[in-house]
Every structure is written in C-alpha cells, then in structure tokens.
CSV table of C-alpha atoms in Angstrom, one decimal:
chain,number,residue,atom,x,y,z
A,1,UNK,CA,149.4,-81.7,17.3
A,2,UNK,CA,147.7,-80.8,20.7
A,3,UNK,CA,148.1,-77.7,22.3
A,4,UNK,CA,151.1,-77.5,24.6
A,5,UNK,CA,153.2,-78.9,21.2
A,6,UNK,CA,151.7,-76.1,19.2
A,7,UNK,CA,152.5,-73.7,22.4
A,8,UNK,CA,155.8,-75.7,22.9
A,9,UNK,CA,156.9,-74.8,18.8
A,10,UNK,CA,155.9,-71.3,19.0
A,11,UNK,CA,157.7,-70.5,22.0
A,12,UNK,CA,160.8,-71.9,20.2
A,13,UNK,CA,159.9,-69.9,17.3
A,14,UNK,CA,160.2,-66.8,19.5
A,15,UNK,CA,163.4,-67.8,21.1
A,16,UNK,CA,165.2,-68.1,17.8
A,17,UNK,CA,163.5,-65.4,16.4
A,18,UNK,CA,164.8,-63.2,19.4
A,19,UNK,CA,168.6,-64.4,19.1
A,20,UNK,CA,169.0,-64.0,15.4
A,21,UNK,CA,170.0,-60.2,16.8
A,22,UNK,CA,169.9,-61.1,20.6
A,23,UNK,CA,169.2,-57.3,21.1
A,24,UNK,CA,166.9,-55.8,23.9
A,25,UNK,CA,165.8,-53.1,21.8
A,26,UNK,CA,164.8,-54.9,18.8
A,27,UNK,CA,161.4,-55.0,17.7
A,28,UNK,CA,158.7,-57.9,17.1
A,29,UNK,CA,157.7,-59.0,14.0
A,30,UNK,CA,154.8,-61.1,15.1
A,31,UNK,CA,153.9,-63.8,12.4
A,32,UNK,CA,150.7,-65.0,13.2
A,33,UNK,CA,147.0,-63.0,12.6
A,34,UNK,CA,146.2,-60.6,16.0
A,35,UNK,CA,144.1,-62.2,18.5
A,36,UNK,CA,144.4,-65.4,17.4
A,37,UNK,CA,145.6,-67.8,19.9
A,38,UNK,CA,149.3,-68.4,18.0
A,39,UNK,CA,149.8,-64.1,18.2
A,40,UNK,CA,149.0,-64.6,22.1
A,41,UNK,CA,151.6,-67.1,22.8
A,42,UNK,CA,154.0,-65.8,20.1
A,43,UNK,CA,153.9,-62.0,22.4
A,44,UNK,CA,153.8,-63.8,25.7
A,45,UNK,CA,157.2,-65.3,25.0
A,46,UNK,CA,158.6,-62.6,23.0
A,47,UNK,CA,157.9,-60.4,26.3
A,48,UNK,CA,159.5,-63.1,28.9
A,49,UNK,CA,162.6,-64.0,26.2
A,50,UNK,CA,163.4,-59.9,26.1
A,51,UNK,CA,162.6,-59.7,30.3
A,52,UNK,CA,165.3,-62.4,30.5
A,53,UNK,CA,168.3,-61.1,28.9
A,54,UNK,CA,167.3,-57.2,30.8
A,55,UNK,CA,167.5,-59.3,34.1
A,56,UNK,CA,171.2,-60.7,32.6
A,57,UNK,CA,172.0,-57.5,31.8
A,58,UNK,CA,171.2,-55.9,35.2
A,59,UNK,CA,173.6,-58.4,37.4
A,60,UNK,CA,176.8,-56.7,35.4
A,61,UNK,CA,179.0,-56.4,38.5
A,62,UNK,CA,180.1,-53.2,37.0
A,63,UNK,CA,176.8,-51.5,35.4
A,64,UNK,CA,177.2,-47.8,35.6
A,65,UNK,CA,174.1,-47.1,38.1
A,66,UNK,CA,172.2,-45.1,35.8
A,67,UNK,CA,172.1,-47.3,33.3
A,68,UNK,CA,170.8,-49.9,36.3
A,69,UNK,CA,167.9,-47.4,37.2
A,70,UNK,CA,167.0,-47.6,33.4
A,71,UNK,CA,167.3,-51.1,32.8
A,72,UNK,CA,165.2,-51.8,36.4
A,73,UNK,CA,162.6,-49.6,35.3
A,74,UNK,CA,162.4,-51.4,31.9
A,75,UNK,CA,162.3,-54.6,34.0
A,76,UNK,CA,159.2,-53.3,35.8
A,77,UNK,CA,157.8,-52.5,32.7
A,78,UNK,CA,158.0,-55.6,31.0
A,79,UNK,CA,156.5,-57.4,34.7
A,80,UNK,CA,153.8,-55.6,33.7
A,81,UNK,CA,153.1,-56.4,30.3
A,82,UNK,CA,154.0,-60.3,30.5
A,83,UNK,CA,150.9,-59.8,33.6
A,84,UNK,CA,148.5,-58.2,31.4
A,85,UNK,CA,149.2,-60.8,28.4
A,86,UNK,CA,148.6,-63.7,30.8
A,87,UNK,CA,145.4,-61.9,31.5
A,88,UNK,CA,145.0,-61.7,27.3
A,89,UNK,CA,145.5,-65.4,27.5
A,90,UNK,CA,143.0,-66.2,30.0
A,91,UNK,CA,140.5,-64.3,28.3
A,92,UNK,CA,140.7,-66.3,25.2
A,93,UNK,CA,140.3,-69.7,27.8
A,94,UNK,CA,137.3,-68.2,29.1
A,95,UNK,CA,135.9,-67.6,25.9
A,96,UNK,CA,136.8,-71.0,24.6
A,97,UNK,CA,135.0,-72.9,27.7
A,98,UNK,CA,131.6,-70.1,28.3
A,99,UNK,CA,129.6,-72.4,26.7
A,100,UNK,CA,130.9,-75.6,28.5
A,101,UNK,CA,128.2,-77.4,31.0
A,102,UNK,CA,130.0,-77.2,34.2
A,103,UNK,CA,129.5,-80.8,37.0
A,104,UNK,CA,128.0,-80.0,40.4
A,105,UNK,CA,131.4,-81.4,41.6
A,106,UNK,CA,133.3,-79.6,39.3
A,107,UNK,CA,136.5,-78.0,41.1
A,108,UNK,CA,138.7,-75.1,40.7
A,109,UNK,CA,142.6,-75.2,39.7
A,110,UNK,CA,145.3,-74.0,41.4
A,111,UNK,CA,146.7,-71.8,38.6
A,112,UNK,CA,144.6,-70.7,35.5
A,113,UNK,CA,145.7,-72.0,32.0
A,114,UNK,CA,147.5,-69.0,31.7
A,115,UNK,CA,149.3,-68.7,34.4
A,116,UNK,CA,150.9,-73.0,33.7
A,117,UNK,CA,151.4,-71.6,30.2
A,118,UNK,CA,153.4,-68.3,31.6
A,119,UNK,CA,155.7,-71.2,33.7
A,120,UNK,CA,155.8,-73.5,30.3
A,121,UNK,CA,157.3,-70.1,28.1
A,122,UNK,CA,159.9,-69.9,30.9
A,123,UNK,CA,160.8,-73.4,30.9
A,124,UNK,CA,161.3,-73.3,27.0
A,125,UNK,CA,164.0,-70.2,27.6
A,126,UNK,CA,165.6,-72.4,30.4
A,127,UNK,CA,166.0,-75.3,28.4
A,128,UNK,CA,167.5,-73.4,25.2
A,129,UNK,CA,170.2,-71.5,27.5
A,130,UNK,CA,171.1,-74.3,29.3
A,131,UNK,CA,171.7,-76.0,25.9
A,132,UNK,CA,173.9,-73.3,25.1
A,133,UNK,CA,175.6,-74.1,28.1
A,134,UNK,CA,176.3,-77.8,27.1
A,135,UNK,CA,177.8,-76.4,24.3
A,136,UNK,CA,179.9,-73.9,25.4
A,137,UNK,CA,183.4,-74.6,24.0
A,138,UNK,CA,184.9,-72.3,26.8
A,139,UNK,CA,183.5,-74.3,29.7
A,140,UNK,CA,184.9,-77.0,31.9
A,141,UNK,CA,184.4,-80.6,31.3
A,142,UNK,CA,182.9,-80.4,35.3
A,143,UNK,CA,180.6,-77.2,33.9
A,144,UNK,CA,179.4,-78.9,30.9
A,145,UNK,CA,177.8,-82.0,32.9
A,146,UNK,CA,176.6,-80.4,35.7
A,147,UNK,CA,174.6,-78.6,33.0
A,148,UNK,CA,173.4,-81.8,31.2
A,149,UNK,CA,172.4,-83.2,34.0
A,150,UNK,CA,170.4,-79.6,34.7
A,151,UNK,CA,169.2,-79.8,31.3
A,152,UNK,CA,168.0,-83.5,31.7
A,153,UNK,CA,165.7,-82.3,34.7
A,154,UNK,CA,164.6,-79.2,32.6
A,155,UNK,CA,163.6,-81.9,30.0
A,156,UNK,CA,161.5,-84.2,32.8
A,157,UNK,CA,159.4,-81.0,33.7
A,158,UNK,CA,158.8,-79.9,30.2
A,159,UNK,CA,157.6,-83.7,29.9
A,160,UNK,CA,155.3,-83.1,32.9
A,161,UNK,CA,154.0,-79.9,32.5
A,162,UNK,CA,152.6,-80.7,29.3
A,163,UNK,CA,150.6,-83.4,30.6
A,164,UNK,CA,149.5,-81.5,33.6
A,165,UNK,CA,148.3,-78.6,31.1
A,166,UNK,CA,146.6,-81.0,28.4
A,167,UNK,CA,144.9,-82.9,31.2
A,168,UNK,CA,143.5,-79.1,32.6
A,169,UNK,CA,142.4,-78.4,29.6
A,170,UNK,CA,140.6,-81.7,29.1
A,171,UNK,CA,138.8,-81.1,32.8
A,172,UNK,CA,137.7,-77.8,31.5
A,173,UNK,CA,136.5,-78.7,28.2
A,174,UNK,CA,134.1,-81.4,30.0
A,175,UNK,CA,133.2,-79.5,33.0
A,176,UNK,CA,135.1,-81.6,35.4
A,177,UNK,CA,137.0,-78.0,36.3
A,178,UNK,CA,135.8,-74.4,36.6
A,179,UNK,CA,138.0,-71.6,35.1
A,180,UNK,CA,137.9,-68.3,37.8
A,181,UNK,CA,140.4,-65.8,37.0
A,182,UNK,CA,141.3,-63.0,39.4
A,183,UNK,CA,142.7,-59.9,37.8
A,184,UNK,CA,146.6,-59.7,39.0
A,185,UNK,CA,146.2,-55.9,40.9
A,186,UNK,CA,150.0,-55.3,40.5
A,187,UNK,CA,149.8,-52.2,43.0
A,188,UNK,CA,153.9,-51.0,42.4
A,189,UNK,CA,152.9,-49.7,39.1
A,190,UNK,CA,150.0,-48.0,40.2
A,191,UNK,CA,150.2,-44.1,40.8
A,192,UNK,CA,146.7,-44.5,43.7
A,193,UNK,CA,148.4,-47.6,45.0
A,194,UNK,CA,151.8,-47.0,45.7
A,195,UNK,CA,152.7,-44.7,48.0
A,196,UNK,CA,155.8,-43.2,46.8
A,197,UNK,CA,154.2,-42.4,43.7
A,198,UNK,CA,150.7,-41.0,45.2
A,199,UNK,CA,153.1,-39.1,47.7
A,200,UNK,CA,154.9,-37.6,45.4
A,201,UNK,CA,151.5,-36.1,43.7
C-alpha cells in the first residue's frame, strides 16, 4: 500500500468513525500511537470532517443568532487547529527527507505535502456526502444524477491527486524537489495582530 491509499483508508476511517454519532461535540478516540504518521492524518481529518458539519450547521436559514456567533467562533477555532496540524504534518515530511541529497536543479512545489494532503482529506468528505446524496431515497430522479455525475468527477480528482502526491513524494525522496515550509501567520486569531482584538486591550 503506498501512501496516499494508507492516507486515502484512514481518512475514511475518520469519516465513519465521525457519523456513527454524527455529533459536533463528540470526542476522538484516536486509534493509532501519537506522533506517528497514521495519528497525524487520523486528527487532520477528524478536525476538517467536525469543521464540515459546523459550516452545515451555520447556513440554517433560521439559526437563532447567538447560537451563529457560537457556532462561528467554533468555526474559527477549528481553522486554526486544521492550520496548525498541517503544520504537524509538514514537520514529520521534513523530518522524513533532512537527510535526502538535494540536485543543484532541484525545484520547489507549489504546495507542501501537507497542504495536497489537507485538499485530499476534503476530497474524501466530498466524495462520502455526495454518495449519500446518490442515495437519498427522498431526492429526485433529476437530483440523484446530477449527483453521480458530481460524484464521478469527485472520483477523477481523487484518481489524480493521488498520483500528483505519490509522484511529489518520489521528487523529494530523490532530491529532484526541495521541501520549504512557511509557517501559515493566521493574523485573525492573533490578539497583536488583529486590530479589534489589540484595540480592545
């Protein structure tokens, strides 16, 4: 199994994990050892399958407005966390590929590993809601294959971002790429870096 099918399975694993309650407000049980790479990926999904069922939550039509302000400020919360795991992730590439001899031609990627395996999570949660939506017994005959045909493109990019990761990984493992990793600097969290916060100081 290379990586993005290991990645690809534990992502899954989270998904149905979450829904067996499909609550907000339940909490992780984590099966795999802390700091291995498994745990990483296990908690980066967890955190983006919970983020996507607040951001459901929040477009009720009729949420009472205090309940909005909490659930946005849980949102921003969670931003922040699924930023800093990506961050945990990239740490553990780095350390895989210190030791790697790096080409005088070598070139730098777009995105860090991390950041291609934060889009891959999402793309798992897409593909198992818009199966649900196939299924829905409730829905149209017109709603059900727009979504397979949705769900058929979902499919494509999962095929395709799989290669595109592998064949990163296999640039970095023989020097052909450089990892660089710049530290996020989400500034709306920040109490010295946004101003209504500092402001109100």
């Amino acid at each position: 199994m290379n990586f993005t099918e290991n990645a690809w399975r534990i992502f899954n694993q989270s998904i149905e994990d979450y829904h067996k309650l499909d609550r907000v407000d339940q909490e992780i049980k984590n099966p795999y050892p802390n700091h291995s790479i498994e745990h990483l990926l296990y908690l980066k999904n967890w955190i983006d399958t919970v983020q996507w069922h607040l951001e459901d939550l929040i477009r009720d039509p009729n949420i009472d407005p205090i309940k909005a302000l909490e659930l946005k400020r849980k949102i921003d919360a969670s931003n922040q966390e699924r930023t800093d795991r990506v961050e945990n992730l990239d740490g553990w590439f780095l350390e895989k590929f210190k030791d790697v001899n790096i080409l005088s031609d070598a070139k730098i990627n777009t995105e860090s590993p991390a950041w291609a395996l934060d889009r891959f999570s999402i793309l798992a949660l897409k593909i198992y809601h818009m199966n649900m939506e196939v299924n829905r017994e409730d829905a149209s005959t017109t709603h059900i294959q727009n979504c397979k045909e949705k769900l058929s493109i979902l499919k494509e990019q999962h095929k395709d971002l799989s290669i595109a990761i592998e064949e990163l990984l296999e640039d970095y493992k023989h020097g052909r790429k450089y990892m660089k990793v710049y530290k996020q600097m989400k500034m709306y969290n920040d109490e010295d870096l946004n101003p209504i916060l500092y402001n109100k100081k």
